[in-house]
PDB file of C-alpha atoms in Angstrom:
ATOM      1  CA  MET A 884      -0.003  -0.016   0.017  1.00  0.00           C
ATOM      2  CA  LYS A 885       1.252   3.476  -0.911  1.00  0.00           C
ATOM      3  CA  THR A 886       0.212   6.860   0.603  1.00  0.00           C
ATOM      4  CA  LEU A 887      -0.640   9.330  -2.174  1.00  0.00           C
ATOM      5  CA  SER A 888      -1.597  12.158   0.208  1.00  0.00           C
ATOM      6  CA  GLU A 889      -2.520  12.892   3.813  1.00  0.00           C
ATOM      7  CA  ASN A 890      -4.042  16.255   4.823  1.00  0.00           C
ATOM      8  CA  ARG A 891      -5.114  17.657   8.134  1.00  0.00           C
ATOM      9  CA  CYS A 892      -8.886  17.857   8.113  1.00  0.00           C
ATOM     10  CA  PHE A 893     -11.214  18.834  10.973  1.00  0.00           C
ATOM     11  CA  TYR A 894      -8.454  17.870  13.465  1.00  0.00           C
ATOM     12  CA  GLY A 895      -8.280  14.433  11.854  1.00  0.00           C
ATOM     13  CA  THR A 896      -6.550  13.223   8.665  1.00  0.00           C
ATOM     14  CA  GLN A 897      -7.959  12.784   5.153  1.00  0.00           C
ATOM     15  CA  GLY A 898      -5.748  10.304   3.391  1.00  0.00           C
ATOM     16  CA  VAL A 899      -5.663   8.894  -0.173  1.00  0.00           C
ATOM     17  CA  TYR A 900      -3.966   5.519  -0.691  1.00  0.00           C
ATOM     18  CA  THR A 901      -3.382   2.991  -3.450  1.00  0.00           C
ATOM     19  CA  HIS A 902      -2.750  -0.719  -3.304  1.00  0.00           C
ATOM     20  CA  ALA A 903      -2.506  -3.787  -5.512  1.00  0.00           C
ATOM     21  CA  SER A 904      -5.887  -5.538  -5.519  1.00  0.00           C
ATOM     22  CA  SER A 905      -6.185  -9.309  -5.912  1.00  0.00           C
ATOM     23  CA  ALA A 906      -9.971  -8.876  -6.428  1.00  0.00           C
ATOM     24  CA  THR A 907      -9.639  -6.651  -9.435  1.00  0.00           C
ATOM     25  CA  GLY A 908      -6.144  -7.527 -10.638  1.00  0.00           C
ATOM     26  CA  THR A 909      -5.332  -3.757 -10.793  1.00  0.00           C
ATOM     27  CA  ASP A 910      -4.115  -1.031  -8.507  1.00  0.00           C
ATOM     28  CA  MET A 911      -7.000   0.477  -6.636  1.00  0.00           C
ATOM     29  CA  THR A 912      -7.241   3.891  -4.982  1.00  0.00           C
ATOM     30  CA  PHE A 913      -9.329   4.863  -1.980  1.00  0.00           C
ATOM     31  CA  GLY A 914      -9.890   7.763   0.350  1.00  0.00           C
ATOM     32  CA  LEU A 915      -9.949   7.287   4.180  1.00  0.00           C
ATOM     33  CA  TYR A 916     -10.875   9.970   6.711  1.00  0.00           C
ATOM     34  CA  LEU A 917      -9.787   9.285  10.239  1.00  0.00           C
ATOM     35  CA  PRO A 918     -11.284  11.480  12.925  1.00  0.00           C
ATOM     36  CA  PRO A 919      -9.257  12.864  15.807  1.00  0.00           C
ATOM     37  CA  ASP A 920     -10.541  10.115  18.066  1.00  0.00           C
ATOM     38  CA  ALA A 921      -8.630   7.605  15.992  1.00  0.00           C
ATOM     39  CA  ALA A 922      -5.416   8.776  17.747  1.00  0.00           C
ATOM     40  CA  ASP A 923      -6.690   7.096  20.899  1.00  0.00           C
ATOM     41  CA  GLY A 924      -7.824   3.726  19.406  1.00  0.00           C
ATOM     42  CA  PRO A 925     -10.077   2.012  16.915  1.00  0.00           C
ATOM     43  CA  VAL A 926     -13.123   3.932  15.661  1.00  0.00           C
ATOM     44  CA  PRO A 927     -16.309   2.854  13.818  1.00  0.00           C
ATOM     45  CA  LEU A 928     -16.280   2.992  10.020  1.00  0.00           C
ATOM     46  CA  LEU A 929     -18.821   4.436   7.537  1.00  0.00           C
ATOM     47  CA  TRP A 930     -18.486   3.413   3.917  1.00  0.00           C
ATOM     48  CA  PHE A 931     -19.510   5.896   1.183  1.00  0.00           C
ATOM     49  CA  LEU A 932     -20.073   4.247  -2.276  1.00  0.00           C
ATOM     50  CA  SER A 933     -20.158   6.720  -5.131  1.00  0.00           C
ATOM     51  CA  GLY A 934     -22.198   6.782  -8.285  1.00  0.00           C
ATOM     52  CA  LEU A 935     -21.697   6.570 -12.050  1.00  0.00           C
ATOM     53  CA  THR A 936     -18.609   8.298 -13.513  1.00  0.00           C
ATOM     54  CA  CYS A 937     -17.254   8.992 -10.022  1.00  0.00           C
ATOM     55  CA  THR A 938     -13.885   8.157  -8.500  1.00  0.00           C
ATOM     56  CA  HIS A 939     -12.897   7.956  -4.814  1.00  0.00           C
ATOM     57  CA  GLU A 940     -12.571  11.720  -4.998  1.00  0.00           C
ATOM     58  CA  ASN A 941     -16.099  12.947  -5.690  1.00  0.00           C
ATOM     59  CA  ALA A 942     -17.721  12.303  -2.332  1.00  0.00           C
ATOM     60  CA  MET A 943     -14.487  12.889  -0.483  1.00  0.00           C
ATOM     61  CA  THR A 944     -14.285  16.456  -1.752  1.00  0.00           C
ATOM     62  CA  LYS A 945     -17.954  17.394  -2.363  1.00  0.00           C
ATOM     63  CA  ALA A 946     -20.160  15.731   0.215  1.00  0.00           C
ATOM     64  CA  GLY A 947     -18.788  17.599   3.238  1.00  0.00           C
ATOM     65  CA  ALA A 948     -19.056  14.549   5.456  1.00  0.00           C
ATOM     66  CA  GLN A 949     -15.696  14.872   7.298  1.00  0.00           C
ATOM     67  CA  ALA A 950     -16.865  17.692   9.605  1.00  0.00           C
ATOM     68  CA  TYR A 951     -19.726  15.578  10.924  1.00  0.00           C
ATOM     69  CA  ALA A 952     -17.679  12.365  11.006  1.00  0.00           C
ATOM     70  CA  ALA A 953     -15.082  14.200  13.089  1.00  0.00           C
ATOM     71  CA  GLU A 954     -17.699  15.287  15.629  1.00  0.00           C
ATOM     72  CA  ALA A 955     -19.227  11.830  15.702  1.00  0.00           C
ATOM     73  CA  GLY A 956     -15.867  10.066  16.005  1.00  0.00           C
ATOM     74  CA  ILE A 957     -16.259   7.780  13.003  1.00  0.00           C
ATOM     75  CA  ALA A 958     -13.999   7.071  10.044  1.00  0.00           C
ATOM     76  CA  LEU A 959     -15.111   7.451   6.395  1.00  0.00           C
ATOM     77  CA  CYS A 960     -13.952   5.226   3.544  1.00  0.00           C
ATOM     78  CA  PHE A 961     -14.380   6.388  -0.098  1.00  0.00           C
ATOM     79  CA  PRO A 962     -13.600   3.531  -2.450  1.00  0.00           C
ATOM     80  CA  ASP A 963     -13.376   3.893  -6.217  1.00  0.00           C
ATOM     81  CA  THR A 964     -16.354   2.801  -8.338  1.00  0.00           C
ATOM     82  CA  SER A 965     -14.532   0.367 -10.619  1.00  0.00           C
ATOM     83  CA  PRO A 966     -11.151  -0.958 -11.610  1.00  0.00           C
ATOM     84  CA  ARG A 967      -9.219   1.216 -14.020  1.00  0.00           C
ATOM     85  CA  GLY A 968      -6.206   1.078 -16.378  1.00  0.00           C
ATOM     86  CA  GLU A 969      -5.266   0.411 -19.977  1.00  0.00           C
ATOM     87  CA  ARG A 970      -5.739  -3.365 -19.529  1.00  0.00           C
ATOM     88  CA  VAL A 971      -9.210  -2.950 -18.083  1.00  0.00           C
ATOM     89  CA  ALA A 972     -12.243  -3.319 -20.344  1.00  0.00           C
ATOM     90  CA  ASP A 973     -14.271  -0.139 -20.965  1.00  0.00           C
ATOM     91  CA  ASP A 974     -17.212   1.116 -22.922  1.00  0.00           C
ATOM     92  CA  ASP A 975     -17.919   4.425 -24.631  1.00  0.00           C
ATOM     93  CA  ALA A 976     -21.123   4.870 -22.603  1.00  0.00           C
ATOM     94  CA  TYR A 977     -20.867   6.546 -19.234  1.00  0.00           C
ATOM     95  CA  ASP A 978     -22.994   3.868 -17.502  1.00  0.00           C
ATOM     96  CA  LEU A 979     -20.893   0.853 -18.323  1.00  0.00           C
ATOM     97  CA  GLY A 980     -17.246  -0.034 -17.832  1.00  0.00           C
ATOM     98  CA  GLN A 981     -14.734   2.063 -16.010  1.00  0.00           C
ATOM     99  CA  GLY A 982     -16.494   4.314 -13.478  1.00  0.00           C
ATOM    100  CA  ALA A 983     -19.550   2.098 -13.584  1.00  0.00           C
ATOM    101  CA  GLY A 984     -18.754  -1.134 -11.736  1.00  0.00           C
ATOM    102  CA  PHE A 985     -22.243  -1.439 -10.206  1.00  0.00           C
ATOM    103  CA  TYR A 986     -20.726  -3.271  -7.168  1.00  0.00           C
ATOM    104  CA  VAL A 987     -21.067  -6.711  -8.702  1.00  0.00           C
ATOM    105  CA  ASP A 988     -18.666  -9.537  -9.442  1.00  0.00           C
ATOM    106  CA  ALA A 989     -18.771  -9.837 -13.248  1.00  0.00           C
ATOM    107  CA  THR A 990     -18.938 -13.295 -14.798  1.00  0.00           C
ATOM    108  CA  GLU A 991     -19.121 -12.285 -18.489  1.00  0.00           C
ATOM    109  CA  ALA A 992     -16.450 -11.274 -21.011  1.00  0.00           C
ATOM    110  CA  PRO A 993     -14.727  -8.890 -21.221  1.00  0.00           C
ATOM    111  CA  TRP A 994     -15.562  -7.706 -17.671  1.00  0.00           C
ATOM    112  CA  ALA A 995     -14.867 -10.802 -15.539  1.00  0.00           C
ATOM    113  CA  PRO A 996     -11.147 -10.493 -15.112  1.00  0.00           C
ATOM    114  CA  HIS A 997     -11.280  -7.143 -13.338  1.00  0.00           C
ATOM    115  CA  PHE A 998     -14.848  -6.116 -12.473  1.00  0.00           C
ATOM    116  CA  ASN A 999     -15.124  -7.714  -9.073  1.00  0.00           C
ATOM    117  CA  MET A1000     -16.343  -4.835  -6.970  1.00  0.00           C
ATOM    118  CA  TRP A1001     -18.576  -6.863  -4.693  1.00  0.00           C
ATOM    119  CA  HIS A1002     -15.608  -8.859  -3.456  1.00  0.00           C
ATOM    120  CA  TYR A1003     -13.380  -5.764  -3.414  1.00  0.00           C
ATOM    121  CA  VAL A1004     -15.695  -3.651  -1.246  1.00  0.00           C
ATOM    122  CA  GLY A1005     -17.166  -6.553   0.692  1.00  0.00           C
ATOM    123  CA  THR A1006     -14.060  -8.527   1.587  1.00  0.00           C
ATOM    124  CA  GLU A1007     -10.667  -7.237   0.386  1.00  0.00           C
ATOM    125  CA  LEU A1008     -10.760  -3.561   1.251  1.00  0.00           C
ATOM    126  CA  PRO A1009     -12.306  -4.036   4.707  1.00  0.00           C
ATOM    127  CA  ALA A1010      -9.484  -6.513   5.595  1.00  0.00           C
ATOM    128  CA  LEU A1011      -6.865  -4.034   4.412  1.00  0.00           C
ATOM    129  CA  LEU A1012      -8.300  -1.246   6.421  1.00  0.00           C
ATOM    130  CA  ALA A1013      -8.579  -3.345   9.555  1.00  0.00           C
ATOM    131  CA  LYS A1014      -4.875  -4.371   9.119  1.00  0.00           C
ATOM    132  CA  HIS A1015      -3.360  -0.960   8.535  1.00  0.00           C
ATOM    133  CA  PHE A1016      -5.662   1.574  10.254  1.00  0.00           C
ATOM    134  CA  PRO A1017      -7.320   1.999  13.712  1.00  0.00           C
ATOM    135  CA  ILE A1018     -10.734   0.716  12.491  1.00  0.00           C
ATOM    136  CA  ASP A1019     -13.187  -1.287  14.550  1.00  0.00           C
ATOM    137  CA  PRO A1020     -14.388  -4.008  12.104  1.00  0.00           C
ATOM    138  CA  ASP A1021     -17.337  -4.849  14.316  1.00  0.00           C
ATOM    139  CA  ARG A1022     -18.811  -1.341  13.906  1.00  0.00           C
ATOM    140  CA  GLN A1023     -19.456  -0.642  10.254  1.00  0.00           C
ATOM    141  CA  GLY A1024     -22.181   1.270   8.438  1.00  0.00           C
ATOM    142  CA  ILE A1025     -22.679   1.820   4.739  1.00  0.00           C
ATOM    143  CA  THR A1026     -24.136   4.584   2.583  1.00  0.00           C
ATOM    144  CA  GLY A1027     -23.876   5.655  -1.044  1.00  0.00           C
ATOM    145  CA  HIS A1028     -25.339   7.714  -3.853  1.00  0.00           C
ATOM    146  CA  SER A1029     -27.194   6.584  -6.955  1.00  0.00           C
ATOM    147  CA  MET A1030     -25.264   3.520  -8.241  1.00  0.00           C
ATOM    148  CA  GLY A1031     -23.453   3.636  -4.875  1.00  0.00           C
ATOM    149  CA  GLY A1032     -26.757   3.749  -3.120  1.00  0.00           C
ATOM    150  CA  HIS A1033     -27.668   0.560  -5.030  1.00  0.00           C
ATOM    151  CA  GLY A1034     -24.398  -0.952  -3.801  1.00  0.00           C
ATOM    152  CA  ALA A1035     -25.020   0.160  -0.197  1.00  0.00           C
ATOM    153  CA  LEU A1036     -28.468  -1.444  -0.184  1.00  0.00           C
ATOM    154  CA  THR A1037     -27.427  -4.690  -1.855  1.00  0.00           C
ATOM    155  CA  LEU A1038     -24.267  -5.132   0.225  1.00  0.00           C
ATOM    156  CA  GLY A1039     -26.319  -4.302   3.360  1.00  0.00           C
ATOM    157  CA  MET A1040     -28.886  -6.949   2.609  1.00  0.00           C
ATOM    158  CA  GLY A1041     -26.464  -9.390   0.950  1.00  0.00           C
ATOM    159  CA  LEU A1042     -24.014  -9.444   3.887  1.00  0.00           C
ATOM    160  CA  PRO A1043     -26.271  -9.900   6.915  1.00  0.00           C
ATOM    161  CA  GLY A1044     -24.648  -8.974  10.188  1.00  0.00           C
ATOM    162  CA  ARG A1045     -21.873  -6.931   8.583  1.00  0.00           C
ATOM    163  CA  PHE A1046     -23.383  -3.460   8.842  1.00  0.00           C
ATOM    164  CA  ARG A1047     -25.052  -1.922  11.892  1.00  0.00           C
ATOM    165  CA  SER A1048     -26.762   0.779   9.715  1.00  0.00           C
ATOM    166  CA  VAL A1049     -27.574   1.329   6.035  1.00  0.00           C
ATOM    167  CA  SER A1050     -28.483   4.519   4.176  1.00  0.00           C
ATOM    168  CA  ALA A1051     -28.636   5.835   0.626  1.00  0.00           C
ATOM    169  CA  PHE A1052     -28.937   9.017  -1.393  1.00  0.00           C
ATOM    170  CA  ALA A1053     -31.119   8.633  -4.430  1.00  0.00           C
ATOM    171  CA  PRO A1054     -30.336   4.946  -4.900  1.00  0.00           C
ATOM    172  CA  ILE A1055     -31.020   2.847  -7.907  1.00  0.00           C
ATOM    173  CA  CYS A1056     -33.691   0.712  -6.284  1.00  0.00           C
ATOM    174  CA  HIS A1057     -34.895  -1.865  -8.853  1.00  0.00           C
ATOM    175  CA  PRO A1058     -32.300  -2.331 -11.547  1.00  0.00           C
ATOM    176  CA  SER A1059     -33.947  -5.482 -12.895  1.00  0.00           C
ATOM    177  CA  ASP A1060     -36.845  -3.293 -14.023  1.00  0.00           C
ATOM    178  CA  SER A1061     -34.912  -0.224 -15.091  1.00  0.00           C
ATOM    179  CA  ASP A1062     -32.895   0.973 -18.074  1.00  0.00           C
ATOM    180  CA  TRP A1063     -30.275   1.776 -15.372  1.00  0.00           C
ATOM    181  CA  GLY A1064     -29.793  -1.877 -14.613  1.00  0.00           C
ATOM    182  CA  ARG A1065     -30.941  -4.276 -17.265  1.00  0.00           C
ATOM    183  CA  LYS A1066     -28.171  -3.117 -19.617  1.00  0.00           C
ATOM    184  CA  GLN A1067     -25.451  -3.340 -16.930  1.00  0.00           C
ATOM    185  CA  LEU A1068     -26.622  -6.559 -15.215  1.00  0.00           C
ATOM    186  CA  THR A1069     -26.806  -8.281 -18.621  1.00  0.00           C
ATOM    187  CA  ALA A1070     -23.337  -7.075 -19.554  1.00  0.00           C
ATOM    188  CA  TYR A1071     -21.725  -8.096 -16.283  1.00  0.00           C
ATOM    189  CA  LEU A1072     -23.718 -11.125 -15.182  1.00  0.00           C
ATOM    190  CA  GLY A1073     -25.392 -12.498 -18.374  1.00  0.00           C
ATOM    191  CA  ALA A1074     -28.938 -12.854 -19.570  1.00  0.00           C
ATOM    192  CA  ASP A1075     -30.107 -15.224 -16.791  1.00  0.00           C
ATOM    193  CA  THR A1076     -32.193 -12.849 -14.598  1.00  0.00           C
ATOM    194  CA  ALA A1077     -31.940 -15.204 -11.626  1.00  0.00           C
ATOM    195  CA  LYS A1078     -28.342 -14.081 -11.311  1.00  0.00           C
ATOM    196  CA  TRP A1079     -29.432 -10.443 -11.030  1.00  0.00           C
ATOM    197  CA  ALA A1080     -31.552 -10.935  -7.922  1.00  0.00           C
ATOM    198  CA  PRO A1081     -28.718 -10.581  -5.357  1.00  0.00           C
ATOM    199  CA  HIS A1082     -28.011  -7.173  -6.903  1.00  0.00           C
ATOM    200  CA  ASP A1083     -31.501  -5.756  -6.859  1.00  0.00           C
ATOM    201  CA  ALA A1084     -32.531  -3.970  -3.645  1.00  0.00           C
ATOM    202  CA  THR A1085     -36.247  -4.299  -4.273  1.00  0.00           C
ATOM    203  CA  LEU A1086     -36.018  -8.041  -4.838  1.00  0.00           C
ATOM    204  CA  LEU A1087     -33.777  -8.480  -1.772  1.00  0.00           C
ATOM    205  CA  MET A1088     -36.180  -6.426   0.326  1.00  0.00           C
ATOM    206  CA  ARG A1089     -39.006  -8.694  -0.812  1.00  0.00           C
ATOM    207  CA  GLU A1090     -37.102 -11.884  -0.069  1.00  0.00           C
ATOM    208  CA  THR A1091     -34.927 -11.186   2.956  1.00  0.00           C
ATOM    209  CA  GLY A1092     -35.244  -7.642   4.250  1.00  0.00           C
ATOM    210  CA  LEU A1093     -32.538  -5.961   6.219  1.00  0.00           C
ATOM    211  CA  ASP A1094     -31.240  -6.614   9.712  1.00  0.00           C
ATOM    212  CA  ALA A1095     -30.255  -2.970  10.347  1.00  0.00           C
ATOM    213  CA  PRO A1096     -31.892   0.406  10.516  1.00  0.00           C
ATOM    214  CA  LEU A1097     -32.393   2.049   7.107  1.00  0.00           C
ATOM    215  CA  LEU A1098     -32.547   5.654   5.889  1.00  0.00           C
ATOM    216  CA  ILE A1099     -33.150   6.772   2.303  1.00  0.00           C
ATOM    217  CA  ASP A1100     -33.330  10.288   0.894  1.00  0.00           C
ATOM    218  CA  THR A1101     -34.384  11.047  -2.657  1.00  0.00           C
ATOM    219  CA  GLY A1102     -35.208  14.418  -4.243  1.00  0.00           C
ATOM    220  CA  THR A1103     -38.616  15.068  -5.815  1.00  0.00           C
ATOM    221  CA  ALA A1104     -36.920  16.947  -8.613  1.00  0.00           C
ATOM    222  CA  ASP A1105     -34.361  14.203  -9.307  1.00  0.00           C
ATOM    223  CA  GLN A1106     -33.712  14.233 -13.044  1.00  0.00           C
ATOM    224  CA  PHE A1107     -33.252  10.457 -13.022  1.00  0.00           C
ATOM    225  CA  GLY A1108     -36.278   9.681 -11.007  1.00  0.00           C
ATOM    226  CA  ASP A1109     -37.857   7.287 -13.582  1.00  0.00           C
ATOM    227  CA  LEU A1110     -34.657   5.207 -13.605  1.00  0.00           C
ATOM    228  CA  LEU A1111     -34.337   4.987  -9.819  1.00  0.00           C
ATOM    229  CA  LYS A1112     -37.628   3.075  -9.273  1.00  0.00           C
ATOM    230  CA  THR A1113     -38.005   4.455  -5.713  1.00  0.00           C
ATOM    231  CA  GLU A1114     -41.659   3.519  -5.536  1.00  0.00           C
ATOM    232  CA  ALA A1115     -40.926  -0.200  -6.102  1.00  0.00           C
ATOM    233  CA  LEU A1116     -38.529  -0.243  -3.136  1.00  0.00           C
ATOM    234  CA  ALA A1117     -41.013   1.709  -1.005  1.00  0.00           C
ATOM    235  CA  GLU A1118     -43.734  -0.833  -1.783  1.00  0.00           C
ATOM    236  CA  ALA A1119     -41.395  -3.687  -0.861  1.00  0.00           C
ATOM    237  CA  ILE A1120     -40.491  -1.950   2.462  1.00  0.00           C
ATOM    238  CA  ALA A1121     -44.122  -1.508   3.285  1.00  0.00           C
ATOM    239  CA  THR A1122     -45.104  -5.039   2.350  1.00  0.00           C
ATOM    240  CA  ARG A1123     -42.369  -6.492   4.431  1.00  0.00           C
ATOM    241  CA  ARG A1124     -43.013  -3.979   7.225  1.00  0.00           C
ATOM    242  CA  GLN A1125     -39.283  -3.212   7.313  1.00  0.00           C
ATOM    243  CA  PRO A1126     -38.282  -0.532   9.807  1.00  0.00           C
ATOM    244  CA  ALA A1127     -37.105   2.270   7.608  1.00  0.00           C
ATOM    245  CA  GLN A1128     -37.178   5.972   6.819  1.00  0.00           C
ATOM    246  CA  LEU A1129     -37.718   6.790   3.179  1.00  0.00           C
ATOM    247  CA  ARG A1130     -37.861  10.550   2.714  1.00  0.00           C
ATOM    248  CA  LEU A1131     -38.751  12.456  -0.447  1.00  0.00           C
ATOM    249  CA  GLN A1132     -37.065  15.796  -0.241  1.00  0.00           C
ATOM    250  CA  LYS A1133     -39.050  18.521  -2.072  1.00  0.00           C
ATOM    251  CA  GLY A1134     -37.267  20.277  -4.962  1.00  0.00           C
ATOM    252  CA  TYR A1135     -33.919  18.426  -4.600  1.00  0.00           C
ATOM    253  CA  ASP A1136     -32.167  16.897  -7.614  1.00  0.00           C
ATOM    254  CA  HIS A1137     -29.505  14.249  -8.075  1.00  0.00           C
ATOM    255  CA  SER A1138     -26.472  16.479  -7.393  1.00  0.00           C
ATOM    256  CA  TYR A1139     -23.928  16.813  -4.646  1.00  0.00           C
ATOM    257  CA  PHE A1140     -25.857  19.914  -3.465  1.00  0.00           C
ATOM    258  CA  PHE A1141     -28.569  17.441  -2.460  1.00  0.00           C
ATOM    259  CA  ILE A1142     -26.093  15.084  -0.808  1.00  0.00           C
ATOM    260  CA  SER A1143     -24.320  17.813   1.108  1.00  0.00           C
ATOM    261  CA  THR A1144     -27.630  19.110   2.399  1.00  0.00           C
ATOM    262  CA  PHE A1145     -28.619  15.865   4.025  1.00  0.00           C
ATOM    263  CA  VAL A1146     -25.252  14.267   4.810  1.00  0.00           C
ATOM    264  CA  PRO A1147     -25.432  15.656   8.419  1.00  0.00           C
ATOM    265  CA  ASP A1148     -28.610  13.609   8.919  1.00  0.00           C
ATOM    266  CA  HIS A1149     -27.027  10.480   7.500  1.00  0.00           C
ATOM    267  CA  VAL A1150     -23.778  10.708   9.512  1.00  0.00           C
ATOM    268  CA  ALA A1151     -25.839  11.267  12.709  1.00  0.00           C
ATOM    269  CA  PHE A1152     -28.093   8.308  11.767  1.00  0.00           C
ATOM    270  CA  HIS A1153     -25.071   6.001  11.381  1.00  0.00           C
ATOM    271  CA  ALA A1154     -23.259   7.369  14.463  1.00  0.00           C
ATOM    272  CA  GLU A1155     -26.305   6.489  16.675  1.00  0.00           C
ATOM    273  CA  ALA A1156     -26.165   2.903  15.473  1.00  0.00           C
ATOM    274  CA  LEU A1157     -22.422   2.505  15.447  1.00  0.00           C
ATOM    275  CA  TRP A1158     -21.914   3.833  18.986  1.00  0.00           C
ATOM    276  CA  SER A1159     -24.913   1.972  20.516  1.00  0.00           C
TER     277      SER A1159
END
């Protein structure tokens, strides 16, 4: 692992690091914010999974979460959204290939050799953080935006017992029934829709639910609202009687202005669960 940068930030440290990943077969970069409390021992960890076209840097620099994480005494991890490099398959479209990993383990050519983001975020990177940083592996929460919200929800339900809290900003909720999903799931996982189910939050909610508190915020003016399928997840939550807060925020769109407005609520939501 190499340190690319470390900056003092709200009395803690915002670092950026790179390492060779066995999951993706590439070098991967991630951001990690350690609050001042980390100087005294292990702290809880909140994951922030970013959306289409993003890198580790977008949420790290635009969401404004560090100030609230410092106050709450929790670390923040900002992984990249996909493997990258000249050897890594890509596509001319913004919603497939590099920058659009969808947090799945691809089984189809040409994606399978490198696009293993489920294993990377779910297994490899957590082990790396626990080994090298003062992180408490038993106190983890997860959040994300858009494609990253999809990842937060599916990892939260697909890894029961891992996360004490789950939240999302404008998540892709039902990719099996959306143009933001069918294309990518077919490309990465093949045409057999049964293989898609572990990566569809609505289907997972219907089948298994979530063993942690859940908070979702979506803007009523989100320009991608038809693709998110928020209503389908809301119906699944209601049918299962899943404890959850699903809030429609009047006039907000899909941007980081929306995220930065409500990130204090999300950090506080996770902090309550992580410190309980």
